[in-house]
Amino acid sequence: VIVNQKPIVDAGPDQTICFEDSVQIGTIPTNLAPGATVSWTPAAGLSNPNVFRPKASPSSTTKYMMTVVNQGCQGAFDFVTVAVRPKPTVSVDYVSPVCKGTVVQLNSTVNGAPGPYQYQWSPATGLSNPNVANPTVVVNSNVTYTLSVVAAGCQGAVTDAVSVTMHPELTVDAEPQNRPLRVCMGQSVQLQPSI
């Protein structure tokens, strides 16, 4: 009588991901004979339900069961839960055209996934701090700023952009013909500046 060992099944620790992200689950049991098989249920959201360490990217929180068959012996199954958090959304407020040299605050709002968040504004040149939600900038040119936000536990960033533009600069010439005006005492003259 040959007694085959049952495999020790470990589906791995519970995981938390953001929507549309993925995570690897499962472990490879020891003492497996050639031809050992594994199956995961449900199969939805798995890269392959018949490998020991599939990638899981469910659309909602899912509890997976891992079952291993080794030399005809079904091992004790194990479970792993993949919790799915919403992915954050980010929006940056519109900035009205301003005069050159004006200090402007760039305001952003993040919704959806709980924080903490990592902020990255680009380009960073001229910003008071490119790694905060609401930096300030002294406007010296027309620039489009892009904000990338990553929520804790999320793999990818979400982005939004805002253009900061200046009013055209005014130039004033008190005498367009660039010649002195000559008048006699008591007379008046019409000044014709150009803007």
PDB file of C-alpha atoms in Angstrom:
ATOM      1  CA  VAL A   1       0.000   0.000   0.000  1.00  0.00           C
ATOM      2  CA  ILE A   2       1.556   3.267  -1.129  1.00  0.00           C
ATOM      3  CA  VAL A   3       0.396   6.293   0.837  1.00  0.00           C
ATOM      4  CA  ASN A   4       0.818   9.567  -0.998  1.00  0.00           C
ATOM      5  CA  GLN A   5       1.192  12.792   0.936  1.00  0.00           C
ATOM      6  CA  LYS A   6      -1.473  15.411   0.669  1.00  0.00           C
ATOM      7  CA  PRO A   7      -0.063  18.753  -0.463  1.00  0.00           C
ATOM      8  CA  ILE A   8      -0.205  21.665   1.955  1.00  0.00           C
ATOM      9  CA  VAL A   9      -2.242  24.347   0.205  1.00  0.00           C
ATOM     10  CA  ASP A  10      -1.641  28.021   0.893  1.00  0.00           C
ATOM     11  CA  ALA A  11      -3.492  30.565  -1.248  1.00  0.00           C
ATOM     12  CA  GLY A  12      -1.378  33.374   0.194  1.00  0.00           C
ATOM     13  CA  PRO A  13      -2.293  36.454   2.227  1.00  0.00           C
ATOM     14  CA  ASP A  14      -5.350  38.564   1.503  1.00  0.00           C
ATOM     15  CA  GLN A  15      -4.641  41.458  -0.885  1.00  0.00           C
ATOM     16  CA  THR A  16      -6.033  44.909  -1.595  1.00  0.00           C
ATOM     17  CA  ILE A  17      -5.828  46.514  -5.036  1.00  0.00           C
ATOM     18  CA  CYS A  18      -7.378  49.431  -6.866  1.00  0.00           C
ATOM     19  CA  PHE A  19      -9.889  48.915  -9.671  1.00  0.00           C
ATOM     20  CA  GLU A  20      -8.172  47.790 -12.920  1.00  0.00           C
ATOM     21  CA  ASP A  21      -4.940  46.886 -11.055  1.00  0.00           C
ATOM     22  CA  SER A  22      -3.711  43.320 -10.581  1.00  0.00           C
ATOM     23  CA  VAL A  23      -1.890  41.280  -7.945  1.00  0.00           C
ATOM     24  CA  GLN A  24      -0.283  37.835  -7.904  1.00  0.00           C
ATOM     25  CA  ILE A  25      -1.912  35.341  -5.544  1.00  0.00           C
ATOM     26  CA  GLY A  26      -1.166  31.776  -4.400  1.00  0.00           C
ATOM     27  CA  THR A  27       1.952  29.803  -3.492  1.00  0.00           C
ATOM     28  CA  ILE A  28       3.590  26.654  -4.868  1.00  0.00           C
ATOM     29  CA  PRO A  29       3.094  23.765  -2.401  1.00  0.00           C
ATOM     30  CA  THR A  30       6.076  21.620  -1.433  1.00  0.00           C
ATOM     31  CA  ASN A  31       6.282  17.818  -1.991  1.00  0.00           C
ATOM     32  CA  LEU A  32       4.392  17.895  -5.268  1.00  0.00           C
ATOM     33  CA  ALA A  33       4.686  14.957  -7.612  1.00  0.00           C
ATOM     34  CA  PRO A  34       4.954  15.427 -11.381  1.00  0.00           C
ATOM     35  CA  GLY A  35       1.528  16.023 -12.864  1.00  0.00           C
ATOM     36  CA  ALA A  36       0.081  17.780  -9.816  1.00  0.00           C
ATOM     37  CA  THR A  37      -2.747  20.120 -10.776  1.00  0.00           C
ATOM     38  CA  VAL A  38      -4.278  23.244  -9.310  1.00  0.00           C
ATOM     39  CA  SER A  39      -7.608  24.922  -9.869  1.00  0.00           C
ATOM     40  CA  TRP A  40      -8.953  28.284  -8.727  1.00  0.00           C
ATOM     41  CA  THR A  41     -12.594  29.185  -8.348  1.00  0.00           C
ATOM     42  CA  PRO A  42     -14.125  31.441  -9.406  1.00  0.00           C
ATOM     43  CA  ALA A  43     -12.018  31.891 -12.535  1.00  0.00           C
ATOM     44  CA  ALA A  44     -13.302  35.411 -13.225  1.00  0.00           C
ATOM     45  CA  GLY A  45     -10.553  38.022 -13.058  1.00  0.00           C
ATOM     46  CA  LEU A  46      -7.686  35.495 -13.077  1.00  0.00           C
ATOM     47  CA  SER A  47      -4.962  35.369 -15.713  1.00  0.00           C
ATOM     48  CA  ASN A  48      -5.150  31.542 -15.629  1.00  0.00           C
ATOM     49  CA  PRO A  49      -7.219  29.498 -13.124  1.00  0.00           C
ATOM     50  CA  ASN A  50      -4.939  26.447 -13.582  1.00  0.00           C
ATOM     51  CA  VAL A  51      -1.556  27.806 -12.464  1.00  0.00           C
ATOM     52  CA  PHE A  52      -0.246  28.039  -8.901  1.00  0.00           C
ATOM     53  CA  ARG A  53       0.408  31.796  -8.963  1.00  0.00           C
ATOM     54  CA  PRO A  54      -2.097  33.553 -11.233  1.00  0.00           C
ATOM     55  CA  LYS A  55      -2.536  37.302 -11.505  1.00  0.00           C
ATOM     56  CA  ALA A  56      -5.857  38.452 -10.109  1.00  0.00           C
ATOM     57  CA  SER A  57      -7.597  41.581 -11.373  1.00  0.00           C
ATOM     58  CA  PRO A  58     -11.242  41.216 -10.342  1.00  0.00           C
ATOM     59  CA  SER A  59     -13.684  44.060 -10.988  1.00  0.00           C
ATOM     60  CA  SER A  60     -14.992  43.821  -7.406  1.00  0.00           C
ATOM     61  CA  THR A  61     -13.873  42.243  -4.118  1.00  0.00           C
ATOM     62  CA  THR A  62     -13.596  38.470  -4.679  1.00  0.00           C
ATOM     63  CA  LYS A  63     -12.807  35.460  -2.485  1.00  0.00           C
ATOM     64  CA  TYR A  64     -10.844  32.816  -4.437  1.00  0.00           C
ATOM     65  CA  MET A  65     -10.496  29.125  -3.493  1.00  0.00           C
ATOM     66  CA  MET A  66      -7.298  27.246  -4.420  1.00  0.00           C
ATOM     67  CA  THR A  67      -7.486  23.438  -4.710  1.00  0.00           C
ATOM     68  CA  VAL A  68      -4.496  21.164  -5.462  1.00  0.00           C
ATOM     69  CA  VAL A  69      -4.614  17.524  -6.626  1.00  0.00           C
ATOM     70  CA  ASN A  70      -1.365  15.591  -6.084  1.00  0.00           C
ATOM     71  CA  GLN A  71      -1.055  11.907  -7.136  1.00  0.00           C
ATOM     72  CA  GLY A  72      -4.803  11.546  -6.856  1.00  0.00           C
ATOM     73  CA  CYS A  73      -4.948  13.119  -3.386  1.00  0.00           C
ATOM     74  CA  GLN A  74      -6.961  16.290  -3.064  1.00  0.00           C
ATOM     75  CA  GLY A  75      -5.246  18.665  -0.698  1.00  0.00           C
ATOM     76  CA  ALA A  76      -6.986  20.833   1.823  1.00  0.00           C
ATOM     77  CA  PHE A  77      -8.177  23.875  -0.089  1.00  0.00           C
ATOM     78  CA  ASP A  78      -7.416  27.422   0.991  1.00  0.00           C
ATOM     79  CA  PHE A  79      -8.932  30.846   0.368  1.00  0.00           C
ATOM     80  CA  VAL A  80      -7.593  34.301  -0.440  1.00  0.00           C
ATOM     81  CA  THR A  81      -9.620  37.504  -0.689  1.00  0.00           C
ATOM     82  CA  VAL A  82      -8.695  40.218  -3.163  1.00  0.00           C
ATOM     83  CA  ALA A  83     -10.374  43.443  -2.030  1.00  0.00           C
ATOM     84  CA  VAL A  84     -10.937  46.034  -4.759  1.00  0.00           C
ATOM     85  CA  ARG A  85     -10.944  49.752  -3.919  1.00  0.00           C
ATOM     86  CA  PRO A  86     -12.183  52.415  -6.324  1.00  0.00           C
ATOM     87  CA  LYS A  87      -9.559  54.137  -8.434  1.00  0.00           C
ATOM     88  CA  PRO A  88      -9.254  57.848  -7.668  1.00  0.00           C
ATOM     89  CA  THR A  89     -10.370  60.611 -10.007  1.00  0.00           C
ATOM     90  CA  VAL A  90      -8.564  63.931 -10.186  1.00  0.00           C
ATOM     91  CA  SER A  91      -9.657  67.328 -11.470  1.00  0.00           C
ATOM     92  CA  VAL A  92      -7.764  70.613 -11.662  1.00  0.00           C
ATOM     93  CA  ASP A  93      -9.618  73.947 -11.489  1.00  0.00           C
ATOM     94  CA  TYR A  94      -9.675  76.308 -14.474  1.00  0.00           C
ATOM     95  CA  VAL A  95      -7.375  79.329 -14.173  1.00  0.00           C
ATOM     96  CA  SER A  96      -8.531  82.589 -15.806  1.00  0.00           C
ATOM     97  CA  PRO A  97      -5.999  84.541 -17.870  1.00  0.00           C
ATOM     98  CA  VAL A  98      -3.889  86.709 -15.570  1.00  0.00           C
ATOM     99  CA  CYS A  99      -1.347  89.489 -15.852  1.00  0.00           C
ATOM    100  CA  LYS A 100       2.357  88.724 -15.982  1.00  0.00           C
ATOM    101  CA  GLY A 101       3.887  88.452 -12.501  1.00  0.00           C
ATOM    102  CA  THR A 102       0.610  87.407 -10.836  1.00  0.00           C
ATOM    103  CA  VAL A 103       0.827  84.671  -8.164  1.00  0.00           C
ATOM    104  CA  VAL A 104      -1.661  81.898  -8.992  1.00  0.00           C
ATOM    105  CA  GLN A 105      -2.647  78.875  -6.903  1.00  0.00           C
ATOM    106  CA  LEU A 106      -3.267  75.639  -8.812  1.00  0.00           C
ATOM    107  CA  ASN A 107      -6.199  73.868  -7.127  1.00  0.00           C
ATOM    108  CA  SER A 108      -6.895  70.154  -7.472  1.00  0.00           C
ATOM    109  CA  THR A 109      -9.534  67.763  -6.137  1.00  0.00           C
ATOM    110  CA  VAL A 110      -9.126  63.993  -5.729  1.00  0.00           C
ATOM    111  CA  ASN A 111     -12.130  61.699  -5.197  1.00  0.00           C
ATOM    112  CA  GLY A 112     -12.721  57.966  -5.064  1.00  0.00           C
ATOM    113  CA  ALA A 113      -9.934  56.011  -3.417  1.00  0.00           C
ATOM    114  CA  PRO A 114      -8.936  56.886   0.140  1.00  0.00           C
ATOM    115  CA  GLY A 115      -5.548  58.551   0.663  1.00  0.00           C
ATOM    116  CA  PRO A 116      -2.821  59.162   1.232  1.00  0.00           C
ATOM    117  CA  TYR A 117      -2.022  60.440  -2.254  1.00  0.00           C
ATOM    118  CA  GLN A 118       1.216  61.174  -4.072  1.00  0.00           C
ATOM    119  CA  TYR A 119       1.086  64.358  -6.177  1.00  0.00           C
ATOM    120  CA  GLN A 120       3.392  65.212  -9.074  1.00  0.00           C
ATOM    121  CA  TRP A 121       2.975  68.420 -11.099  1.00  0.00           C
ATOM    122  CA  SER A 122       4.815  68.793 -14.400  1.00  0.00           C
ATOM    123  CA  PRO A 123       6.642  70.889 -15.410  1.00  0.00           C
ATOM    124  CA  ALA A 124       7.895  71.626 -11.903  1.00  0.00           C
ATOM    125  CA  THR A 125       9.785  74.795 -12.867  1.00  0.00           C
ATOM    126  CA  GLY A 126       8.493  77.823 -10.981  1.00  0.00           C
ATOM    127  CA  LEU A 127       6.100  75.904  -8.724  1.00  0.00           C
ATOM    128  CA  SER A 128       6.290  76.474  -4.962  1.00  0.00           C
ATOM    129  CA  ASN A 129       6.223  72.673  -4.490  1.00  0.00           C
ATOM    130  CA  PRO A 130       5.455  70.183  -7.307  1.00  0.00           C
ATOM    131  CA  ASN A 131       4.511  67.450  -4.788  1.00  0.00           C
ATOM    132  CA  VAL A 132       1.486  69.043  -3.103  1.00  0.00           C
ATOM    133  CA  ALA A 133      -2.168  69.282  -4.113  1.00  0.00           C
ATOM    134  CA  ASN A 134      -2.294  73.072  -4.459  1.00  0.00           C
ATOM    135  CA  PRO A 135       1.053  74.718  -5.306  1.00  0.00           C
ATOM    136  CA  THR A 136       1.490  78.361  -6.265  1.00  0.00           C
ATOM    137  CA  VAL A 137       3.316  79.806  -9.259  1.00  0.00           C
ATOM    138  CA  VAL A 138       4.356  83.272 -10.408  1.00  0.00           C
ATOM    139  CA  VAL A 139       3.046  83.544 -13.971  1.00  0.00           C
ATOM    140  CA  ASN A 140       5.753  84.653 -16.407  1.00  0.00           C
ATOM    141  CA  SER A 141       4.660  82.733 -19.504  1.00  0.00           C
ATOM    142  CA  ASN A 142       1.843  80.600 -20.886  1.00  0.00           C
ATOM    143  CA  VAL A 143       2.247  77.074 -19.444  1.00  0.00           C
ATOM    144  CA  THR A 144       0.136  73.912 -19.319  1.00  0.00           C
ATOM    145  CA  TYR A 145       0.584  72.053 -16.016  1.00  0.00           C
ATOM    146  CA  THR A 146      -0.237  68.334 -15.711  1.00  0.00           C
ATOM    147  CA  LEU A 147      -1.024  66.759 -12.335  1.00  0.00           C
ATOM    148  CA  SER A 148      -0.475  63.010 -11.796  1.00  0.00           C
ATOM    149  CA  VAL A 149      -1.947  61.443  -8.654  1.00  0.00           C
ATOM    150  CA  VAL A 150      -1.301  57.961  -7.240  1.00  0.00           C
ATOM    151  CA  ALA A 151      -3.463  56.709  -4.365  1.00  0.00           C
ATOM    152  CA  ALA A 152      -2.028  54.422  -1.696  1.00  0.00           C
ATOM    153  CA  GLY A 153      -2.271  50.836  -2.899  1.00  0.00           C
ATOM    154  CA  CYS A 154      -2.894  51.790  -6.539  1.00  0.00           C
ATOM    155  CA  GLN A 155      -0.468  50.885  -9.298  1.00  0.00           C
ATOM    156  CA  GLY A 156      -1.200  53.565 -11.872  1.00  0.00           C
ATOM    157  CA  ALA A 157      -1.619  57.320 -11.825  1.00  0.00           C
ATOM    158  CA  VAL A 158      -4.620  59.403 -12.842  1.00  0.00           C
ATOM    159  CA  THR A 159      -3.998  62.771 -14.485  1.00  0.00           C
ATOM    160  CA  ASP A 160      -5.566  66.100 -15.360  1.00  0.00           C
ATOM    161  CA  ALA A 161      -4.138  69.298 -16.846  1.00  0.00           C
ATOM    162  CA  VAL A 162      -4.691  73.049 -16.690  1.00  0.00           C
ATOM    163  CA  SER A 163      -3.380  75.855 -18.898  1.00  0.00           C
ATOM    164  CA  VAL A 164      -2.200  79.055 -17.244  1.00  0.00           C
ATOM    165  CA  THR A 165      -2.263  81.943 -19.722  1.00  0.00           C
ATOM    166  CA  MET A 166      -1.337  85.623 -19.545  1.00  0.00           C
ATOM    167  CA  HIS A 167      -3.217  88.634 -20.835  1.00  0.00           C
ATOM    168  CA  PRO A 168      -1.349  90.245 -23.736  1.00  0.00           C
ATOM    169  CA  GLU A 169       1.046  92.899 -22.424  1.00  0.00           C
ATOM    170  CA  LEU A 170       0.024  96.486 -23.139  1.00  0.00           C
ATOM    171  CA  THR A 171       2.509  98.955 -24.542  1.00  0.00           C
ATOM    172  CA  VAL A 172       1.825 102.679 -24.513  1.00  0.00           C
ATOM    173  CA  ASP A 173       3.535 105.283 -26.691  1.00  0.00           C
ATOM    174  CA  ALA A 174       2.721 108.883 -25.749  1.00  0.00           C
ATOM    175  CA  GLU A 175       3.931 110.150 -29.113  1.00  0.00           C
ATOM    176  CA  PRO A 176       3.742 107.586 -31.923  1.00  0.00           C
ATOM    177  CA  GLN A 177       5.575 109.894 -34.409  1.00  0.00           C
ATOM    178  CA  ASN A 178       8.426 110.185 -31.898  1.00  0.00           C
ATOM    179  CA  ARG A 179       8.855 113.940 -32.372  1.00  0.00           C
ATOM    180  CA  PRO A 180       8.479 116.784 -29.877  1.00  0.00           C
ATOM    181  CA  LEU A 181       5.269 118.776 -29.891  1.00  0.00           C
ATOM    182  CA  ARG A 182       5.767 122.526 -30.082  1.00  0.00           C
ATOM    183  CA  VAL A 183       3.091 124.916 -28.905  1.00  0.00           C
ATOM    184  CA  CYS A 184       2.976 128.555 -28.005  1.00  0.00           C
ATOM    185  CA  MET A 185       2.122 129.761 -24.540  1.00  0.00           C
ATOM    186  CA  GLY A 186      -1.641 129.614 -24.005  1.00  0.00           C
ATOM    187  CA  GLN A 187      -2.294 127.219 -26.889  1.00  0.00           C
ATOM    188  CA  SER A 188      -3.495 123.635 -26.530  1.00  0.00           C
ATOM    189  CA  VAL A 189      -2.498 120.515 -28.383  1.00  0.00           C
ATOM    190  CA  GLN A 190      -4.203 117.146 -28.908  1.00  0.00           C
ATOM    191  CA  LEU A 191      -2.132 114.267 -27.499  1.00  0.00           C
ATOM    192  CA  GLN A 192      -2.459 111.067 -29.536  1.00  0.00           C
ATOM    193  CA  PRO A 193      -1.021 108.115 -27.619  1.00  0.00           C
ATOM    194  CA  SER A 194      -1.072 104.637 -29.163  1.00  0.00           C
ATOM    195  CA  ILE A 195      -1.851 101.474 -27.169  1.00  0.00           C
TER     196      ILE A 195
END
